[in-house]
Structures are given as structure tokens and as C-alpha cells.
CSV table of C-alpha atoms in Angstrom, one decimal:
chain,number,residue,atom,x,y,z
U,8,MET,CA,-0.1,-0.1,-0.2
U,9,SER,CA,1.1,3.7,-0.7
U,10,ILE,CA,2.5,5.5,2.0
U,11,THR,CA,1.9,8.5,0.4
U,12,PRO,CA,-2.0,10.3,0.6
U,13,PRO,CA,-3.2,12.2,-1.8
U,14,ALA,CA,-2.2,16.2,-1.3
U,15,ILE,CA,-4.9,19.2,-1.4
U,16,PRO,CA,-3.9,21.6,-3.7
U,17,ALA,CA,-2.4,25.3,-2.5
U,18,GLN,CA,-4.8,27.1,-3.9
U,19,GLU,CA,-7.9,25.1,-2.0
U,20,PHE,CA,-6.3,26.7,1.7
U,21,ALA,CA,-6.2,30.1,0.0
U,22,ASP,CA,-10.1,29.9,-0.7
U,23,ARG,CA,-10.6,28.1,2.6
U,24,ARG,CA,-9.2,31.0,4.3
U,25,ALA,CA,-11.0,33.6,1.8
U,26,ARG,CA,-14.6,31.6,2.8
U,27,ALA,CA,-13.3,32.0,6.4
U,28,VAL,CA,-12.8,35.7,6.1
U,29,LYS,CA,-16.5,36.2,4.2
U,30,ALA,CA,-18.1,34.1,7.2
U,31,ALA,CA,-16.3,36.5,9.7
U,32,GLN,CA,-17.5,40.1,7.7
U,33,ALA,CA,-20.9,38.3,7.8
U,34,ALA,CA,-20.8,37.8,11.6
U,35,GLY,CA,-19.8,41.1,12.1
U,36,LEU,CA,-16.3,40.3,13.3
U,37,ASP,CA,-12.7,42.5,12.7
U,38,ALA,CA,-10.6,39.1,12.5
U,39,LEU,CA,-10.7,35.1,13.9
U,40,LEU,CA,-8.3,34.0,15.6
U,41,VAL,CA,-7.7,30.3,15.8
U,42,CYS,CA,-6.0,28.0,17.6
U,43,SER,CA,-5.1,24.3,17.5
U,44,ARG,CA,-3.0,21.4,19.4
U,45,GLY,CA,-1.3,19.3,18.0
U,46,GLY,CA,2.1,17.9,19.7
U,47,GLY,CA,2.3,14.1,18.6
U,48,THR,CA,-1.5,14.1,19.2
U,49,VAL,CA,-4.3,14.0,17.2
U,50,ASP,CA,-6.2,16.0,19.4
U,51,ARG,CA,-7.5,19.2,18.1
U,52,PHE,CA,-5.3,20.3,15.7
U,53,ALA,CA,-7.3,20.5,12.8
U,54,ASP,CA,-8.6,24.1,12.3
U,55,VAL,CA,-5.1,25.2,12.0
U,56,MET,CA,-4.6,22.4,9.4
U,57,TYR,CA,-7.8,23.0,7.4
U,58,LEU,CA,-6.6,26.7,7.0
U,59,THR,CA,-2.5,26.5,6.6
U,60,ASN,CA,-1.6,22.8,6.1
U,61,PHE,CA,0.8,23.1,9.7
U,62,TYR,CA,0.3,20.5,11.8
U,63,THR,CA,3.4,21.2,15.3
U,64,SER,CA,4.5,18.1,16.8
U,65,PHE,CA,6.0,19.2,19.3
U,66,PRO,CA,5.1,17.8,22.7
U,67,TYR,CA,2.9,19.8,24.9
U,68,THR,CA,5.4,21.6,27.2
U,69,PRO,CA,4.3,23.8,30.1
U,70,ASP,CA,5.5,27.2,29.6
U,71,HIS,CA,8.4,28.3,31.4
U,72,GLN,CA,9.3,32.0,31.9
U,73,ASP,CA,12.2,33.6,29.2
U,74,ALA,CA,12.7,30.7,28.0
U,75,TRP,CA,9.5,29.7,26.0
U,76,SER,CA,5.4,29.6,25.6
U,77,GLY,CA,2.7,28.2,24.1
U,78,ARG,CA,4.7,25.4,23.4
U,79,ALA,CA,2.2,22.4,20.9
U,80,HIS,CA,0.2,25.4,20.3
U,81,SER,CA,-0.4,27.2,16.8
U,82,PHE,CA,-2.3,30.1,16.5
U,83,LEU,CA,-3.3,31.6,12.7
U,84,VAL,CA,-4.6,35.7,13.1
U,85,LEU,CA,-6.9,35.8,10.3
U,86,PRO,CA,-7.9,39.7,9.7
U,87,VAL,CA,-11.5,40.4,6.9
U,88,ASN,CA,-9.2,43.5,6.0
U,89,GLY,CA,-5.6,42.3,5.6
U,90,SER,CA,-2.9,39.1,5.3
U,91,PRO,CA,-3.0,36.3,7.6
U,92,ARG,CA,-0.4,35.8,10.2
U,93,LEU,CA,0.8,31.6,11.3
U,94,ILE,CA,2.3,31.8,14.6
U,95,ILE,CA,4.2,28.1,14.9
U,96,ASP,CA,6.4,26.9,17.4
U,97,ILE,CA,8.5,24.3,14.9
U,98,PRO,CA,10.0,25.4,11.6
U,99,LYS,CA,8.2,26.2,8.8
U,100,ARG,CA,7.6,23.2,5.8
U,101,ALA,CA,7.5,23.4,2.3
U,102,ASP,CA,4.0,22.3,2.3
U,103,VAL,CA,2.7,24.9,4.7
U,104,HIS,CA,0.5,27.0,2.8
U,105,LEU,CA,1.3,30.7,3.5
U,106,ALA,CA,4.2,33.1,2.0
U,107,ASP,CA,7.3,33.3,4.2
U,108,LYS,CA,6.5,36.3,5.2
U,109,ASP,CA,3.3,35.7,7.2
U,110,VAL,CA,4.7,32.7,9.0
U,111,VAL,CA,6.6,33.5,12.4
U,112,TYR,CA,8.6,30.5,13.7
U,113,THR,CA,9.4,31.0,17.6
U,114,ASP,CA,9.9,29.7,21.0
U,115,PHE,CA,7.5,32.7,22.6
U,116,VAL,CA,3.8,32.2,20.8
U,117,ILE,CA,2.1,33.6,23.0
U,118,GLU,CA,4.0,36.9,22.9
U,119,ALA,CA,4.1,36.5,19.3
U,120,THR,CA,0.1,36.0,18.8
U,121,ILE,CA,-0.2,39.1,20.7
U,122,GLU,CA,1.9,41.3,18.4
U,123,ALA,CA,0.4,39.7,15.3
U,124,LEU,CA,-2.7,41.0,16.9
U,125,ARG,CA,-1.2,44.4,17.3
U,126,GLU,CA,0.4,44.9,14.2
U,127,ALA,CA,-2.9,44.0,12.4
U,128,GLY,CA,-4.7,46.6,14.2
U,129,LEU,CA,-7.0,44.3,16.4
U,130,GLY,CA,-5.7,46.3,19.8
U,131,ASN,CA,-9.9,47.0,20.5
U,132,ALA,CA,-11.3,45.1,17.7
U,133,LYS,CA,-14.3,42.1,18.3
U,134,VAL,CA,-12.5,38.8,17.4
U,135,GLY,CA,-13.9,35.0,16.7
U,136,LEU,CA,-12.1,32.8,18.3
U,137,VAL,CA,-11.6,29.6,16.8
U,138,GLY,CA,-10.7,26.7,19.1
U,139,GLU,CA,-11.5,28.1,23.0
U,140,ASP,CA,-11.7,24.8,24.0
U,141,VAL,CA,-7.8,24.2,22.9
U,142,MET,CA,-6.9,27.5,24.3
U,143,PRO,CA,-5.7,27.7,27.8
U,144,VAL,CA,-7.3,30.2,30.3
U,145,SER,CA,-3.8,31.3,30.8
U,146,PHE,CA,-3.1,31.8,26.8
U,147,HIS,CA,-6.0,33.9,27.1
U,148,ARG,CA,-5.6,35.9,30.0
U,149,ALA,CA,-2.2,37.1,28.4
U,150,ILE,CA,-3.7,38.1,25.7
U,151,THR,CA,-6.4,39.9,27.2
U,152,THR,CA,-4.4,41.4,29.7
U,153,ALA,CA,-1.6,43.2,27.2
U,154,LEU,CA,-4.8,43.6,24.3
U,155,PRO,CA,-7.2,45.0,27.2
U,156,GLY,CA,-9.3,46.4,24.4
U,157,ILE,CA,-9.9,43.2,22.5
U,158,VAL,CA,-13.1,41.6,22.9
U,159,PHE,CA,-13.3,37.5,21.7
U,160,THR,CA,-16.8,36.3,20.5
U,161,PRO,CA,-16.8,32.1,19.9
U,162,ALA,CA,-16.9,31.3,16.2
U,163,ASP,CA,-16.4,27.9,16.2
U,164,ALA,CA,-19.2,27.7,14.2
U,165,ILE,CA,-17.8,29.4,11.1
U,166,LEU,CA,-14.6,26.5,11.0
U,167,THR,CA,-17.5,24.0,12.0
U,168,ALA,CA,-19.7,25.1,8.9
U,169,MET,CA,-17.7,25.1,6.8
U,170,ARG,CA,-15.6,21.4,7.7
U,171,ARG,CA,-18.8,19.6,7.2
U,172,ILE,CA,-18.9,19.3,3.2
U,173,LYS,CA,-15.3,17.9,2.1
U,174,SER,CA,-13.8,19.0,-1.1
U,175,PRO,CA,-12.9,16.1,-3.9
U,176,ALA,CA,-9.1,16.9,-2.7
U,177,GLU,CA,-10.6,15.7,1.1
U,178,ILE,CA,-12.2,13.0,-0.1
U,179,ALA,CA,-10.1,11.5,-1.5
U,180,LEU,CA,-7.8,11.7,1.6
U,181,LEU,CA,-10.5,10.3,3.8
U,182,ARG,CA,-10.9,7.3,1.4
U,183,HIS,CA,-7.3,6.5,1.7
U,184,ALA,CA,-7.2,6.6,5.3
U,185,SER,CA,-10.0,4.5,5.3
U,186,VAL,CA,-8.6,1.9,3.3
U,187,VAL,CA,-5.6,2.1,5.3
U,188,GLY,CA,-7.5,1.6,8.6
U,189,SER,CA,-9.3,-1.1,7.2
U,190,ARG,CA,-6.5,-3.3,6.5
U,191,MET,CA,-5.5,-2.5,9.9
U,192,MET,CA,-8.2,-3.9,10.9
U,193,ASP,CA,-8.3,-7.0,9.2
U,194,LYS,CA,-4.6,-7.7,10.1
U,195,MET,CA,-6.2,-7.5,14.0
U,196,MET,CA,-9.2,-9.7,13.6
U,197,ALA,CA,-6.5,-12.4,11.9
U,198,ALA,CA,-4.3,-12.2,15.1
U,199,VAL,CA,-7.7,-12.8,17.2
U,200,VAL,CA,-6.7,-16.0,18.4
U,201,PRO,CA,-6.9,-18.2,21.7
U,202,GLY,CA,-3.8,-17.4,23.8
U,203,ALA,CA,-3.4,-13.7,22.3
U,204,SER,CA,-3.7,-10.5,24.1
U,205,HIS,CA,-5.4,-7.4,23.0
U,206,GLY,CA,-1.6,-6.6,23.0
U,207,ASP,CA,-0.7,-8.8,20.4
U,208,ILE,CA,-3.3,-7.7,18.2
U,209,VAL,CA,-3.0,-4.0,18.2
U,210,ALA,CA,0.8,-4.8,17.8
U,211,ALA,CA,-0.6,-6.5,14.8
U,212,GLY,CA,-2.8,-3.7,13.2
U,213,MET,CA,0.3,-1.5,13.6
U,214,GLN,CA,2.3,-3.5,11.6
U,215,SER,CA,-0.2,-2.7,8.7
U,216,LEU,CA,-0.7,0.8,9.9
U,217,LEU,CA,2.9,2.0,10.3
U,218,PRO,CA,4.4,1.2,6.7
U,219,ALA,CA,1.1,2.9,5.4
U,220,GLY,CA,2.6,6.6,6.4
U,221,GLY,CA,-0.6,6.3,9.8
U,222,MET,CA,-1.0,7.0,13.3
U,223,LEU,CA,-2.9,5.1,15.9
U,224,TYR,CA,-5.1,7.5,17.9
U,225,ASN,CA,-7.3,5.0,20.3
U,226,SER,CA,-8.1,1.2,20.0
U,227,PHE,CA,-11.4,0.7,22.1
U,228,MET,CA,-10.9,-2.7,23.1
U,229,ALA,CA,-12.8,-5.5,24.8
U,230,SER,CA,-13.3,-9.5,25.3
U,231,GLY,CA,-15.2,-11.6,27.0
U,232,ARG,CA,-17.7,-14.1,28.0
U,233,GLY,CA,-21.9,-13.9,28.4
U,234,GLY,CA,-24.1,-16.5,29.8
U,235,ASP,CA,-24.8,-17.7,33.3
U,236,ASN,CA,-20.5,-16.8,34.5
U,237,PRO,CA,-20.4,-13.8,32.2
U,238,LYS,CA,-16.9,-11.7,31.9
U,239,ILE,CA,-15.3,-8.9,30.4
U,240,VAL,CA,-11.8,-8.0,29.8
U,241,ARG,CA,-11.2,-4.2,29.5
U,242,GLN,CA,-8.6,-1.8,30.2
U,243,ALA,CA,-8.2,2.0,30.0
U,244,PHE,CA,-4.4,3.1,29.9
U,245,PRO,CA,-3.4,1.9,27.5
U,246,THR,CA,-6.5,0.3,25.8
U,247,TRP,CA,-4.7,-2.5,24.8
U,248,GLY,CA,-3.0,-3.0,28.2
U,249,SER,CA,-4.8,-6.1,29.3
U,250,PRO,CA,-2.5,-8.6,30.4
U,251,GLU,CA,-5.9,-11.8,30.2
U,252,ARG,CA,-5.4,-13.8,27.1
U,253,LEU,CA,-8.0,-15.1,24.9
U,254,GLU,CA,-9.7,-18.4,25.5
U,255,ALA,CA,-11.7,-20.2,22.6
U,256,GLY,CA,-15.7,-19.1,22.7
U,257,ASP,CA,-15.0,-15.9,24.1
U,258,TRP,CA,-16.1,-12.9,22.1
U,259,PHE,CA,-13.8,-9.7,21.1
U,260,ARG,CA,-14.0,-6.3,19.6
U,261,ALA,CA,-12.2,-3.4,18.7
U,262,GLY,CA,-12.8,0.2,17.9
U,263,ILE,CA,-10.2,1.5,16.5
U,264,SER,CA,-8.9,5.5,15.1
U,265,GLY,CA,-6.5,6.6,13.3
U,266,VAL,CA,-4.5,9.1,11.0
U,267,VAL,CA,-3.3,9.6,7.6
U,268,GLY,CA,-2.4,12.4,6.2
U,269,GLY,CA,-4.2,14.1,8.9
U,270,TYR,CA,-7.9,12.8,8.0
U,271,ILE,CA,-9.2,10.7,10.3
U,272,PHE,CA,-10.1,6.9,9.6
U,273,ASP,CA,-13.0,5.2,12.6
U,274,LEU,CA,-14.4,2.0,12.0
U,275,SER,CA,-15.3,-1.0,14.5
U,276,ARG,CA,-15.5,-4.8,14.3
U,277,SER,CA,-16.0,-8.0,16.4
U,278,LYS,CA,-15.4,-11.8,16.1
U,279,ALA,CA,-15.9,-15.1,17.7
U,280,VAL,CA,-12.4,-16.3,19.5
U,281,GLY,CA,-11.5,-19.4,18.5
U,282,GLY,CA,-14.1,-20.2,15.6
U,283,SER,CA,-16.5,-21.5,18.8
U,284,THR,CA,-18.9,-19.3,19.8
U,285,THR,CA,-23.0,-19.6,20.7
U,286,ASN,CA,-25.7,-18.8,18.1
U,287,ARG,CA,-26.7,-15.8,21.3
U,288,GLN,CA,-23.6,-14.2,20.6
U,289,ILE,CA,-23.8,-14.0,16.8
U,290,SER,CA,-27.2,-12.8,17.5
U,291,LEU,CA,-25.3,-9.7,19.1
U,292,PHE,CA,-22.8,-9.1,16.3
U,293,GLU,CA,-25.8,-9.4,13.7
U,294,ALA,CA,-28.0,-6.9,16.1
U,295,ALA,CA,-24.8,-4.1,16.0
U,296,ILE,CA,-24.3,-4.6,11.6
U,297,SER,CA,-28.3,-4.6,11.6
U,298,CYS,CA,-28.7,-1.2,13.4
U,299,VAL,CA,-25.7,0.9,11.6
U,300,GLU,CA,-27.3,-0.3,8.4
U,301,ALA,CA,-30.8,0.8,9.2
U,302,GLY,CA,-29.1,4.6,9.6
U,303,ILE,CA,-26.7,4.1,6.4
U,304,GLU,CA,-30.5,2.8,4.2
U,305,ALA,CA,-32.1,5.8,6.1
U,306,ILE,CA,-29.9,8.7,3.8
U,307,ARG,CA,-32.5,9.8,1.4
U,308,PRO,CA,-33.3,13.2,-0.3
U,309,GLY,CA,-34.4,15.4,2.6
U,310,ALA,CA,-33.3,13.5,5.4
U,311,THR,CA,-31.5,15.0,8.3
U,312,ALA,CA,-29.1,13.8,10.7
U,313,GLY,CA,-31.9,13.0,13.5
U,314,ASP,CA,-33.6,10.2,10.9
U,315,LEU,CA,-30.3,8.7,10.7
U,316,ALA,CA,-29.9,8.5,14.2
U,317,THR,CA,-33.9,7.4,14.6
U,318,ALA,CA,-33.6,4.7,12.2
U,319,GLY,CA,-30.5,3.1,13.5
U,320,LEU,CA,-31.4,3.5,17.3
U,321,GLY,CA,-35.1,2.8,16.5
U,322,ARG,CA,-33.7,-0.9,15.3
U,323,GLN,CA,-32.1,-1.1,18.4
U,324,ARG,CA,-34.8,-0.9,20.2
U,325,GLU,CA,-36.9,-3.5,17.9
U,326,LEU,CA,-34.2,-5.7,18.5
U,327,GLY,CA,-35.0,-5.8,21.9
U,328,PHE,CA,-31.9,-4.1,23.2
U,329,GLU,CA,-31.5,-1.1,25.6
U,330,ILE,CA,-29.8,2.2,24.2
U,331,LYS,CA,-26.7,2.4,26.7
U,332,GLY,CA,-22.4,2.5,26.4
U,333,VAL,CA,-20.4,5.5,26.3
U,334,PHE,CA,-21.4,6.4,22.7
U,335,SER,CA,-25.2,7.3,22.8
U,336,GLY,CA,-25.4,8.6,19.2
U,337,LEU,CA,-25.3,6.5,16.2
U,338,GLY,CA,-21.9,8.5,14.5
U,339,HIS,CA,-20.8,11.8,13.5
U,340,GLY,CA,-19.1,13.5,10.8
U,341,ILE,CA,-15.3,12.5,10.0
U,342,GLY,CA,-12.7,15.0,8.4
U,343,LEU,CA,-10.1,16.4,10.3
U,344,GLY,CA,-11.4,15.2,13.5
U,345,TRP,CA,-14.7,14.2,15.2
U,346,ASP,CA,-16.9,16.7,12.4
U,347,ALA,CA,-20.2,17.6,12.0
U,348,PRO,CA,-23.3,16.6,12.3
U,349,TRP,CA,-23.7,14.6,15.4
U,350,LEU,CA,-26.7,11.7,14.6
U,351,THR,CA,-28.9,12.2,17.5
U,352,PRO,CA,-32.3,12.2,17.8
U,353,GLY,CA,-33.9,15.5,16.6
U,354,GLU,CA,-30.6,17.0,14.8
U,355,PRO,CA,-31.9,19.3,12.3
U,356,THR,CA,-29.3,19.4,9.8
U,357,PRO,CA,-29.7,18.0,6.5
U,358,ILE,CA,-27.4,15.1,4.9
U,359,THR,CA,-26.0,16.5,1.8
U,360,PRO,CA,-23.4,15.3,-1.1
U,361,GLY,CA,-19.8,15.6,0.1
U,362,MET,CA,-20.8,14.9,4.4
U,363,VAL,CA,-18.7,12.2,5.3
U,364,LEU,CA,-20.3,10.0,7.6
U,365,CYS,CA,-19.5,7.1,11.1
U,366,PHE,CA,-22.6,4.9,11.6
U,367,GLU,CA,-21.3,3.6,14.7
U,368,ARG,CA,-23.4,0.8,17.2
U,369,THR,CA,-22.4,-1.2,20.3
U,370,VAL,CA,-25.3,-3.0,21.6
U,371,GLU,CA,-24.7,-5.3,25.0
U,372,GLN,CA,-27.0,-8.0,26.9
U,373,ASP,CA,-26.4,-10.8,29.4
U,374,GLY,CA,-22.0,-9.9,28.9
U,375,TYR,CA,-22.7,-10.5,25.1
U,376,VAL,CA,-21.7,-8.2,22.8
U,377,GLY,CA,-21.7,-7.2,19.2
U,378,ASP,CA,-19.8,-3.8,18.0
U,379,PHE,CA,-19.5,-2.9,14.1
U,380,GLU,CA,-18.7,0.4,12.3
U,381,GLU,CA,-18.5,1.6,8.6
U,382,THR,CA,-17.6,5.1,7.2
U,383,VAL,CA,-19.9,6.5,4.0
U,384,LEU,CA,-19.5,9.2,1.7
U,385,VAL,CA,-23.1,11.0,0.7
U,386,THR,CA,-23.0,11.6,-3.0
U,387,GLU,CA,-25.6,12.4,-5.5
U,388,THR,CA,-26.7,9.3,-6.0
U,389,GLY,CA,-26.7,7.4,-2.6
U,390,ILE,CA,-23.4,6.7,-0.9
U,391,GLU,CA,-20.3,5.1,-1.3
U,392,MET,CA,-18.9,2.8,1.3
U,393,LEU,CA,-15.1,4.4,2.2
U,394,THR,CA,-14.2,1.4,4.9
U,395,ASP,CA,-13.8,-2.3,3.6
U,396,ALA,CA,-12.9,-4.4,6.2
U,397,THR,CA,-14.1,-8.1,6.9
U,398,LYS,CA,-17.4,-7.4,7.8
U,399,ARG,CA,-18.3,-10.7,9.6
U,400,ASN,CA,-15.3,-12.5,11.6
U,401,TYR,CA,-17.5,-15.5,12.7
């Protein structure tokens, strides 16, 4: 498999910034301040990368006075009148799509951001903040103390709306990432044998993911056995850290998320260990698949995100399973992160071509578990399945 994902042309990033500026103007803002965090993680890097193709690999490090500030964070100052300014903590690469004069590389990210706001004439401006859940309180305090006349207002909705519909280049990246993730899942399921640990299974998948240039985000894993003496085996830190070994007749489930070229793959599968399981267990595997397929089948002109959720969760109730677990929705959009729309009952967002959606469902009963997740592209004529891992491993 090629380790080089498709590329997004530089002009697309310029067009995105222009659209963001237009939306900021329409909202009565003088500028946007976009904050993202990277640092070797995939938590909340998306907005700055969406607008510039910049990602910082420097790990989060607490500020140290007179030595550095804001490490692992990047800021884009985007005035409605004037040039953008990107403040970064590692050197600019050639694939960062801003002119060199518009990029500031520094150890003092917060101080440079304050100066960029001041130079852009935004000291007494109304500025939309994108990424307020990412910016530490200490950073916000430093900026507002230095520029007491600045007025920040939440503006995440601007980027949320823009990122909801994927461009052809983004779709190509998501298609590529989903194939990489599917091959990882197939390798993991092949390693689900008696005597294997959860760590052994993840290690098998990593043999496929790493050569493809991918990065693991998470791997929710569990195994166990239902019936009169049910058991469940899982661990939180790391999720694959349980020392217990699988036994024939156990069930196993894994939900994996990872990144290739900045774009996310997300899928889950279940398996009977040792090729030996009961019809009762298989019925839960099939129930999870049925719920996901019901949600996907509800995609049609005029459908809303809530309609899809109602279809999938309604199927779960029809099959006799409670709606419970760590995630109560049927799924979500996906791109550079978890994107809108969220597939929850009553969500009014219309489903439109260009959305990439993950449908997921875990069902549990009497110690038995079934888990299934797929990623689909909404097209003009229906859908395209992006994940293609083996559907039934039993």
C-alpha cells in the first residue's frame, strides 16, 4: 500500500481562508483568531491545519518564563482586512501553504500572537475565537491583559460549517485513510486467536498501519464471555494493556481510530475467538450490523442527521436492546477530526452530498457484546462505502 496520501492543492487552502474571512465579515467580526493544539497527538489540531496545512509535532510543555510559551499550540490571525499571520513553534515546511512573510516561527508563541494581533490593528477589535476549548485560560489571560481592548466572541461555528462538507481532495484523503484503517482492522481480526492478548492484536494491526504512514489515535478493545458466568476484559490506560489471554469461545471487539495525512479513519468490528461461539453471541454481532445498516439505509434526499439516528437507534430498540453505552448517538461526521453533523435524534442538520459519516453501534446484553462501525460518503445518487474491512469475522 502506498504510504503517500493524496495531496490538497495550495489554492484550496487560500480559498478556505477567503471563505472564513467572508463568514467572519458576515458575523460582524474584525478578524478570527484560530487556535489549535498538536504536539504528537491528534487532539484538536484540525482548524489551523484546515486553513494552512500546518501541524506542530512538538509535545505540550508547560510555559517557562523567559524561555518559551505556548509550545504544541499554533495560532492563525486572520483579519478581514489584511494579511494572515501564522504563529508556529517548529520550522515552516514547504507544504505549509502561506507565504514565508506571513509565518512567524518562535519559542514564544503567545507573545508573538499578541504582537501579530497588535500589528494587524486588532487591539480594540471584535475577534472571533476558533478553538476556545483548546486555548488554555493562561493564554487567554495573557492576550487580554496585553490587549485589554480586544473583545473575543465564540466563532467555532464558522469552521464547523465549513468543515462539514468535504472537497474532492478531502474525500480522496478520507477514502485513502479508510482503506488504511480497514487493512489494519483485518490484520487485527486475523490475530484474534486463543492465547492472544489485546496488545498482541494491536501490534499486528500496527504492522499494517505504520508502513502506510498512519498514526493510531485510539483502540477501544474488550473481550469476554456471556451467559451464566459472564466476564468482560478491558483496560483504559492503555486500552490494549490487559494481560489476560483470549480463550476459545470468547467474543472480541475493537474500535480503532487513526490518522493518515491528517484525515481520520474510524471503524469497529467483532469476532468470535477460536471460531467457536454460540448463536446467542452471533445474534448480538448481527444486531450491531443491523443497526448501522438501518441508519445508512435512511440516507435519502431531505433526510436530516436526526432521521438517520432515529432509524438506527429505532432498529436497536426493535431488536430488544437498550440504548446505553459510552456513546448514545448513532455516529458523526469525520474529516480532520470528529466533524458535524452528530447523528443524534432530533438533530436538524440536512444530510447533503459531500458529507462523510461514521455510523457506529455497540449492543450489550447478558454479558454478550456486538460492535460495528462503518464510514460512508454521501453522494448525489446515494452513498459510497469508504471502509471495506471484512464485515463478519465468525
